[in-house]
Amino acid sequence: MSKEDDIVSTEEKTVRLLDDNLKRMDGRKLDELGDIRIEAGALGRADGSCYLEWRGNKVYAAVYGPREVHPRHLQDPTRGILRCRYNMAAFSVGDRKRPGPDRRSVELSKVMGEAIGSVVFTRQFPRTSVDVFVEVVQADAGTRCAGLTAASVALADAGIPMRGLIASCAAGKIEGHIALDLRNEEDNFGDADLPVAIMPRTDEILLLQMDGHLTEEEFFQALDMAMKACHEIEQIEKQALLKKYKEALGGEE
Ligand code: ADP
């Protein structure tokens, strides 16, 4: 290793994520959720939609259907099919991301689609499909959680029958401490990230992934922290949906 490489790696190790009072660099406490703003029905052409801002993340979700499946051989006479496509725009991150699908977006589309598929009553609309599009226009870590939360609001906005709303949030480990809702720098320089999605009505876990290392005790601490946050997020989702429908009915906010 050259002397120059040595300096770079030393610098990387000195990135500080917590101050002396265990406050994070954006001023949040370890168990504090970033700011979330949700707008239901943000897109005019979709059957249901949502725009969500969560810290530095900006995400659109659009839902189409139930509608006729094309190609037709994909139709299932016993149930509707649920398709989800996650995409991150080329301009959504600091370095330009190569446009189009990659391994990561294929994986995220799959795990998000499975989480959504387990709450939607697909047997109520056989031969049709419900298509969920999640477009990340600005990314700051936690986009699968932001995307799933936005998708849940868009599905409810489209009137798709579901067992309950989905709420999603990650917890992780930074400088040896369990922390909620990591931002990009914390995700990159931290020790672990644990994205979680649940149906808060029953606390059923719909998505659980882990990147990095946690002890068993830390894992359950992080899971508990993320699940508590999901209950807070579900309230914000409900407020967004109520706001849209109250406005549509001409009522007070
Ligand atoms: P999530 O967004 O669900 O946390 P990852 O852990 O894979 O998913 O990604 C963490 C963050 O890393 C993303 O939110 C984004 O800010 C950044 N990122 C992901 N892919 C790229 C990429 N190709 N180029 C630059 N930054 C990226």
mmCIF file of C-alpha atoms and ligand atoms in Angstrom:
data_model
loop_
_atom_site.group_PDB
_atom_site.id
_atom_site.type_symbol
_atom_site.label_atom_id
_atom_site.label_comp_id
_atom_site.label_asym_id
_atom_site.label_seq_id
_atom_site.Cartn_x
_atom_site.Cartn_y
_atom_site.Cartn_z
ATOM 1 C CA MET A 1 0.000 0.000 0.000
ATOM 2 C CA SER A 2 1.401 3.424 -0.898
ATOM 3 C CA LYS A 3 1.753 6.170 1.661
ATOM 4 C CA GLU A 4 -1.095 8.076 -0.026
ATOM 5 C CA ASP A 5 -3.493 5.086 0.346
ATOM 6 C CA ASP A 6 -2.587 4.915 3.981
ATOM 7 C CA ILE A 7 -3.624 8.533 4.552
ATOM 8 C CA VAL A 8 -6.967 8.024 2.779
ATOM 9 C CA SER A 9 -7.863 4.956 4.847
ATOM 10 C CA THR A 10 -6.900 6.745 8.085
ATOM 11 C CA GLU A 11 -9.170 9.638 7.111
ATOM 12 C CA GLU A 12 -12.085 7.277 6.436
ATOM 13 C CA LYS A 13 -11.830 5.858 9.918
ATOM 14 C CA THR A 14 -12.072 9.294 11.502
ATOM 15 C CA VAL A 15 -15.546 10.144 10.105
ATOM 16 C CA ARG A 16 -17.512 11.102 13.223
ATOM 17 C CA LEU A 17 -21.139 10.035 13.428
ATOM 18 C CA LEU A 18 -21.840 10.951 17.072
ATOM 19 C CA ASP A 19 -20.793 13.882 19.258
ATOM 20 C CA ASP A 20 -19.791 13.646 22.926
ATOM 21 C CA ASN A 21 -23.464 13.789 24.019
ATOM 22 C CA LEU A 22 -24.414 10.903 21.672
ATOM 23 C CA LYS A 23 -26.172 13.339 19.346
ATOM 24 C CA ARG A 24 -25.910 12.567 15.652
ATOM 25 C CA MET A 25 -24.413 14.957 13.100
ATOM 26 C CA ASP A 26 -27.897 16.066 11.959
ATOM 27 C CA GLY A 27 -28.837 16.818 15.587
ATOM 28 C CA ARG A 28 -31.002 13.743 16.129
ATOM 29 C CA LYS A 29 -30.923 11.547 19.224
ATOM 30 C CA LEU A 30 -30.087 7.860 18.722
ATOM 31 C CA ASP A 31 -33.748 6.780 18.796
ATOM 32 C CA GLU A 32 -35.115 9.773 16.889
ATOM 33 C CA LEU A 33 -36.843 9.375 13.533
ATOM 34 C CA GLY A 34 -35.994 11.791 10.714
ATOM 35 C CA ASP A 35 -38.665 14.224 9.489
ATOM 36 C CA ILE A 36 -41.329 12.602 7.319
ATOM 37 C CA ARG A 37 -43.857 14.359 5.093
ATOM 38 C CA ILE A 38 -46.428 12.348 3.158
ATOM 39 C CA GLU A 39 -48.826 13.541 0.485
ATOM 40 C CA ALA A 40 -51.490 11.088 -0.676
ATOM 41 C CA GLY A 41 -52.748 11.337 -4.267
ATOM 42 C CA ALA A 42 -49.836 13.398 -5.587
ATOM 43 C CA LEU A 43 -50.036 12.055 -9.167
ATOM 44 C CA GLY A 44 -53.094 12.677 -11.337
ATOM 45 C CA ARG A 45 -52.952 9.736 -13.745
ATOM 46 C CA ALA A 46 -52.402 6.834 -11.355
ATOM 47 C CA ASP A 47 -55.282 5.060 -9.580
ATOM 48 C CA GLY A 48 -53.504 5.765 -6.323
ATOM 49 C CA SER A 49 -50.322 7.637 -5.531
ATOM 50 C CA CYS A 50 -48.095 9.170 -2.918
ATOM 51 C CA TYR A 51 -45.212 11.581 -2.626
ATOM 52 C CA LEU A 52 -43.023 11.114 0.410
ATOM 53 C CA GLU A 53 -40.119 13.120 1.800
ATOM 54 C CA TRP A 54 -38.106 11.503 4.561
ATOM 55 C CA ARG A 55 -34.897 13.277 5.588
ATOM 56 C CA GLY A 56 -32.982 13.494 2.296
ATOM 57 C CA ASN A 57 -35.140 10.911 0.534
ATOM 58 C CA LYS A 58 -37.752 11.968 -2.021
ATOM 59 C CA VAL A 59 -39.919 9.174 -3.362
ATOM 60 C CA TYR A 60 -42.983 8.811 -5.579
ATOM 61 C CA ALA A 61 -45.221 5.751 -5.540
ATOM 62 C CA ALA A 62 -47.875 5.129 -8.196
ATOM 63 C CA VAL A 63 -50.407 2.287 -8.207
ATOM 64 C CA TYR A 64 -52.335 1.119 -11.288
ATOM 65 C CA GLY A 65 -55.105 -1.452 -11.134
ATOM 66 C CA PRO A 66 -56.644 -3.837 -10.592
ATOM 67 C CA ARG A 67 -56.405 -3.947 -14.414
ATOM 68 C CA GLU A 68 -56.253 -6.549 -17.158
ATOM 69 C CA VAL A 69 -52.936 -8.422 -17.218
ATOM 70 C CA HIS A 70 -50.702 -8.172 -20.250
ATOM 71 C CA PRO A 71 -49.359 -10.493 -21.532
ATOM 72 C CA ARG A 72 -52.536 -12.509 -21.008
ATOM 73 C CA HIS A 73 -50.831 -15.832 -20.275
ATOM 74 C CA LEU A 74 -49.749 -14.294 -16.957
ATOM 75 C CA GLN A 75 -53.373 -14.068 -15.794
ATOM 76 C CA ASP A 76 -54.245 -16.162 -12.756
ATOM 77 C CA PRO A 77 -57.935 -17.203 -12.658
ATOM 78 C CA THR A 78 -57.798 -17.600 -8.862
ATOM 79 C CA ARG A 79 -56.196 -14.321 -7.836
ATOM 80 C CA GLY A 80 -54.776 -11.022 -8.945
ATOM 81 C CA ILE A 81 -51.048 -10.652 -9.419
ATOM 82 C CA LEU A 82 -49.056 -8.000 -7.655
ATOM 83 C CA ARG A 83 -46.071 -6.459 -9.430
ATOM 84 C CA CYS A 84 -43.672 -3.968 -7.915
ATOM 85 C CA ARG A 85 -40.918 -2.011 -9.610
ATOM 86 C CA TYR A 86 -38.408 -0.019 -7.591
ATOM 87 C CA ASN A 87 -36.236 2.432 -9.497
ATOM 88 C CA MET A 88 -33.653 4.965 -8.429
ATOM 89 C CA ALA A 89 -33.252 7.912 -10.808
ATOM 90 C CA ALA A 90 -29.779 8.522 -12.259
ATOM 91 C CA PHE A 91 -29.772 11.956 -10.589
ATOM 92 C CA SER A 92 -30.946 10.689 -7.176
ATOM 93 C CA VAL A 93 -27.473 10.259 -5.700
ATOM 94 C CA GLY A 94 -24.290 12.368 -5.595
ATOM 95 C CA ASP A 95 -22.411 10.285 -8.135
ATOM 96 C CA ARG A 96 -24.551 9.715 -11.206
ATOM 97 C CA LYS A 97 -26.104 6.274 -10.954
ATOM 98 C CA ARG A 98 -26.172 4.200 -14.134
ATOM 99 C CA PRO A 99 -29.791 4.436 -15.311
ATOM 100 C CA GLY A 100 -32.011 1.373 -15.579
ATOM 101 C CA PRO A 101 -32.361 -1.839 -13.632
ATOM 102 C CA ASP A 102 -29.392 -3.306 -11.773
ATOM 103 C CA ARG A 103 -29.005 -6.160 -9.286
ATOM 104 C CA ARG A 104 -29.911 -3.923 -6.365
ATOM 105 C CA SER A 105 -33.150 -2.601 -7.894
ATOM 106 C CA VAL A 106 -34.182 -6.125 -8.960
ATOM 107 C CA GLU A 107 -33.659 -7.310 -5.368
ATOM 108 C CA LEU A 108 -35.521 -4.362 -3.875
ATOM 109 C CA SER A 109 -38.436 -4.747 -6.314
ATOM 110 C CA LYS A 110 -38.684 -8.405 -5.279
ATOM 111 C CA VAL A 111 -38.576 -7.943 -1.498
ATOM 112 C CA MET A 112 -40.899 -4.927 -1.610
ATOM 113 C CA GLY A 113 -43.343 -6.791 -3.884
ATOM 114 C CA GLU A 114 -43.383 -9.755 -1.498
ATOM 115 C CA ALA A 115 -44.067 -7.502 1.489
ATOM 116 C CA ILE A 116 -46.931 -5.790 -0.356
ATOM 117 C CA GLY A 117 -48.269 -9.112 -1.701
ATOM 118 C CA SER A 118 -48.682 -10.444 1.810
ATOM 119 C CA VAL A 119 -51.120 -7.693 2.868
ATOM 120 C CA VAL A 120 -53.193 -7.299 -0.328
ATOM 121 C CA PHE A 121 -56.348 -9.437 -0.718
ATOM 122 C CA THR A 122 -55.399 -10.621 -4.220
ATOM 123 C CA ARG A 123 -58.187 -13.238 -4.320
ATOM 124 C CA GLN A 124 -60.690 -10.403 -4.560
ATOM 125 C CA PHE A 125 -59.555 -9.499 -8.078
ATOM 126 C CA PRO A 126 -58.706 -12.639 -10.105
ATOM 127 C CA ARG A 127 -57.253 -12.344 -13.644
ATOM 128 C CA THR A 128 -56.057 -8.816 -13.006
ATOM 129 C CA SER A 129 -52.847 -7.163 -11.852
ATOM 130 C CA VAL A 130 -51.995 -4.392 -9.474
ATOM 131 C CA ASP A 131 -48.819 -2.615 -10.510
ATOM 132 C CA VAL A 132 -46.840 -0.612 -7.981
ATOM 133 C CA PHE A 133 -44.116 1.745 -9.179
ATOM 134 C CA VAL A 134 -41.667 3.269 -6.727
ATOM 135 C CA GLU A 135 -39.449 6.016 -8.096
ATOM 136 C CA VAL A 136 -36.689 7.403 -5.915
ATOM 137 C CA VAL A 137 -35.802 10.879 -7.144
ATOM 138 C CA GLN A 138 -33.463 11.706 -4.262
ATOM 139 C CA ALA A 139 -31.741 9.100 -2.093
ATOM 140 C CA ASP A 140 -30.245 9.363 1.381
ATOM 141 C CA ALA A 141 -30.293 5.728 2.639
ATOM 142 C CA GLY A 142 -33.426 3.909 3.708
ATOM 143 C CA THR A 143 -35.064 4.211 0.296
ATOM 144 C CA ARG A 144 -36.595 0.714 0.471
ATOM 145 C CA CYS A 145 -38.316 1.753 3.719
ATOM 146 C CA ALA A 146 -39.393 5.094 2.276
ATOM 147 C CA GLY A 147 -40.569 3.322 -0.904
ATOM 148 C CA LEU A 148 -42.618 0.719 0.942
ATOM 149 C CA THR A 149 -44.221 3.352 3.146
ATOM 150 C CA ALA A 150 -45.105 5.430 0.073
ATOM 151 C CA ALA A 151 -46.401 2.319 -1.733
ATOM 152 C CA SER A 152 -48.678 1.518 1.196
ATOM 153 C CA VAL A 153 -50.259 4.982 1.078
ATOM 154 C CA ALA A 154 -50.612 4.766 -2.722
ATOM 155 C CA LEU A 155 -52.314 1.346 -2.454
ATOM 156 C CA ALA A 156 -54.768 2.652 0.139
ATOM 157 C CA ASP A 157 -55.340 5.733 -2.032
ATOM 158 C CA ALA A 158 -56.151 3.419 -4.976
ATOM 159 C CA GLY A 159 -58.702 1.601 -2.790
ATOM 160 C CA ILE A 160 -56.881 -1.734 -3.035
ATOM 161 C CA PRO A 161 -58.248 -4.057 -0.320
ATOM 162 C CA MET A 162 -55.544 -4.739 2.261
ATOM 163 C CA ARG A 163 -55.294 -6.406 5.659
ATOM 164 C CA GLY A 164 -53.679 -3.243 6.987
ATOM 165 C CA LEU A 165 -51.227 -0.493 6.138
ATOM 166 C CA ILE A 166 -47.513 -1.246 5.837
ATOM 167 C CA ALA A 167 -44.987 0.915 7.646
ATOM 168 C CA SER A 168 -41.250 0.544 7.257
ATOM 169 C CA CYS A 169 -38.156 1.889 8.966
ATOM 170 C CA ALA A 170 -34.559 0.805 9.512
ATOM 171 C CA ALA A 171 -32.466 0.783 12.655
ATOM 172 C CA GLY A 172 -28.747 0.148 12.733
ATOM 173 C CA LYS A 173 -25.526 0.528 14.657
ATOM 174 C CA ILE A 174 -23.207 3.506 14.587
ATOM 175 C CA GLU A 175 -20.054 3.876 16.666
ATOM 176 C CA GLY A 176 -21.188 0.929 18.787
ATOM 177 C CA HIS A 177 -24.692 2.324 19.527
ATOM 178 C CA ILE A 178 -28.056 1.196 18.178
ATOM 179 C CA ALA A 179 -29.607 4.068 16.209
ATOM 180 C CA LEU A 180 -32.865 4.621 14.334
ATOM 181 C CA ASP A 181 -33.295 5.572 10.697
ATOM 182 C CA LEU A 182 -29.711 5.879 9.443
ATOM 183 C CA ARG A 183 -28.847 8.506 6.879
ATOM 184 C CA ASN A 184 -26.402 7.810 4.058
ATOM 185 C CA GLU A 185 -23.194 8.666 5.915
ATOM 186 C CA GLU A 186 -24.277 6.614 8.936
ATOM 187 C CA ASP A 187 -25.167 3.706 6.660
ATOM 188 C CA ASN A 188 -21.799 3.896 4.865
ATOM 189 C CA PHE A 189 -19.565 4.374 7.904
ATOM 190 C CA GLY A 190 -21.702 2.620 10.524
ATOM 191 C CA ASP A 191 -21.524 -1.020 11.642
ATOM 192 C CA ALA A 192 -24.931 -2.388 10.633
ATOM 193 C CA ASP A 193 -28.293 -1.552 9.050
ATOM 194 C CA LEU A 194 -31.534 -3.455 9.677
ATOM 195 C CA PRO A 195 -34.439 -2.434 7.423
ATOM 196 C CA VAL A 196 -37.799 -3.605 8.781
ATOM 197 C CA ALA A 197 -41.360 -3.424 7.438
ATOM 198 C CA ILE A 198 -44.392 -4.419 9.470
ATOM 199 C CA MET A 199 -48.154 -4.260 9.368
ATOM 200 C CA PRO A 200 -48.566 -2.179 12.543
ATOM 201 C CA ARG A 201 -52.143 -3.370 13.094
ATOM 202 C CA THR A 202 -50.839 -6.851 14.037
ATOM 203 C CA ASP A 203 -47.066 -6.275 14.315
ATOM 204 C CA GLU A 204 -46.571 -8.897 11.594
ATOM 205 C CA ILE A 205 -43.090 -8.613 10.075
ATOM 206 C CA LEU A 206 -43.226 -8.262 6.273
ATOM 207 C CA LEU A 207 -39.600 -7.451 5.496
ATOM 208 C CA LEU A 208 -36.456 -7.952 7.521
ATOM 209 C CA GLN A 209 -32.973 -7.618 6.099
ATOM 210 C CA MET A 210 -29.612 -7.038 7.669
ATOM 211 C CA ASP A 211 -26.356 -5.618 6.441
ATOM 212 C CA GLY A 212 -23.356 -5.733 8.817
ATOM 213 C CA HIS A 213 -22.904 -7.314 12.226
ATOM 214 C CA LEU A 214 -25.070 -7.203 15.354
ATOM 215 C CA THR A 215 -25.071 -9.388 18.459
ATOM 216 C CA GLU A 216 -28.358 -11.130 19.284
ATOM 217 C CA GLU A 217 -29.096 -8.542 21.955
ATOM 218 C CA GLU A 218 -28.332 -5.651 19.614
ATOM 219 C CA PHE A 219 -30.466 -7.247 16.905
ATOM 220 C CA PHE A 220 -33.541 -7.368 19.154
ATOM 221 C CA GLN A 221 -32.874 -3.842 20.420
ATOM 222 C CA ALA A 222 -32.697 -2.567 16.816
ATOM 223 C CA LEU A 223 -35.789 -4.538 15.782
ATOM 224 C CA ASP A 224 -37.765 -3.168 18.721
ATOM 225 C CA MET A 225 -36.647 0.390 17.923
ATOM 226 C CA ALA A 226 -37.590 0.057 14.241
ATOM 227 C CA MET A 227 -40.983 -1.502 15.038
ATOM 228 C CA LYS A 228 -41.859 1.299 17.475
ATOM 229 C CA ALA A 229 -40.989 3.819 14.769
ATOM 230 C CA CYS A 230 -43.240 1.942 12.306
ATOM 231 C CA HIS A 231 -46.205 2.636 14.605
ATOM 232 C CA GLU A 232 -45.357 6.368 14.507
ATOM 233 C CA ILE A 233 -45.055 6.189 10.711
ATOM 234 C CA GLU A 234 -48.436 4.480 10.366
ATOM 235 C CA GLN A 235 -50.023 7.472 12.113
ATOM 236 C CA ILE A 236 -48.388 9.847 9.592
ATOM 237 C CA GLU A 237 -49.704 7.635 6.749
ATOM 238 C CA LYS A 238 -53.221 7.737 8.177
ATOM 239 C CA GLN A 239 -53.065 11.528 8.563
ATOM 240 C CA ALA A 240 -52.008 11.889 4.918
ATOM 241 C CA LEU A 241 -54.887 9.694 3.720
ATOM 242 C CA LEU A 242 -57.418 11.451 5.946
ATOM 243 C CA LYS A 243 -56.202 14.840 4.712
ATOM 244 C CA LYS A 244 -56.716 13.877 1.084
ATOM 245 C CA TYR A 245 -60.195 12.447 1.602
ATOM 246 C CA LYS A 246 -61.348 15.263 3.863
ATOM 247 C CA GLU A 247 -60.233 17.752 1.238
ATOM 248 C CA ALA A 248 -61.948 15.740 -1.502
ATOM 249 C CA LEU A 249 -65.180 15.849 0.498
ATOM 250 C CA GLY A 250 -64.746 19.586 1.033
ATOM 251 C CA GLY A 251 -64.341 19.179 4.791
ATOM 252 C CA GLU A 252 -61.968 20.735 7.279
ATOM 253 C CA GLU A 253 -58.448 19.357 7.599
HETATM 254 P P1 ADP B 1 -31.564 1.679 1.029
HETATM 255 O O1 ADP B 1 -31.725 2.928 0.201
HETATM 256 O O2 ADP B 1 -32.840 0.921 1.154
HETATM 257 O O3 ADP B 1 -30.906 1.946 2.372
HETATM 258 P P2 ADP B 1 -29.003 0.530 0.254
HETATM 259 O O4 ADP B 1 -28.564 0.195 1.639
HETATM 260 O O5 ADP B 1 -28.654 -0.405 -0.862
HETATM 261 O O6 ADP B 1 -30.599 0.705 0.197
HETATM 262 O O7 ADP B 1 -28.452 1.948 -0.161
HETATM 263 C C1 ADP B 1 -28.189 2.939 0.783
HETATM 264 C C2 ADP B 1 -27.985 4.258 0.102
HETATM 265 O O8 ADP B 1 -26.812 4.236 -0.688
HETATM 266 C C3 ADP B 1 -29.079 4.656 -0.886
HETATM 267 O O9 ADP B 1 -30.241 5.163 -0.264
HETATM 268 C C4 ADP B 1 -28.364 5.700 -1.685
HETATM 269 O O10 ADP B 1 -28.344 6.932 -0.954
HETATM 270 C C5 ADP B 1 -26.952 5.123 -1.756
HETATM 271 N N1 ADP B 1 -26.778 4.395 -3.023
HETATM 272 C C6 ADP B 1 -27.334 3.220 -3.377
HETATM 273 N N2 ADP B 1 -26.972 2.851 -4.623
HETATM 274 C C7 ADP B 1 -26.167 3.832 -5.080
HETATM 275 C C8 ADP B 1 -25.434 4.062 -6.296
HETATM 276 N N3 ADP B 1 -25.503 3.214 -7.318
HETATM 277 N N4 ADP B 1 -24.687 5.182 -6.385
HETATM 278 C C9 ADP B 1 -24.611 6.042 -5.356
HETATM 279 N N5 ADP B 1 -25.272 5.898 -4.182
HETATM 280 C C10 ADP B 1 -26.027 4.812 -4.042
#
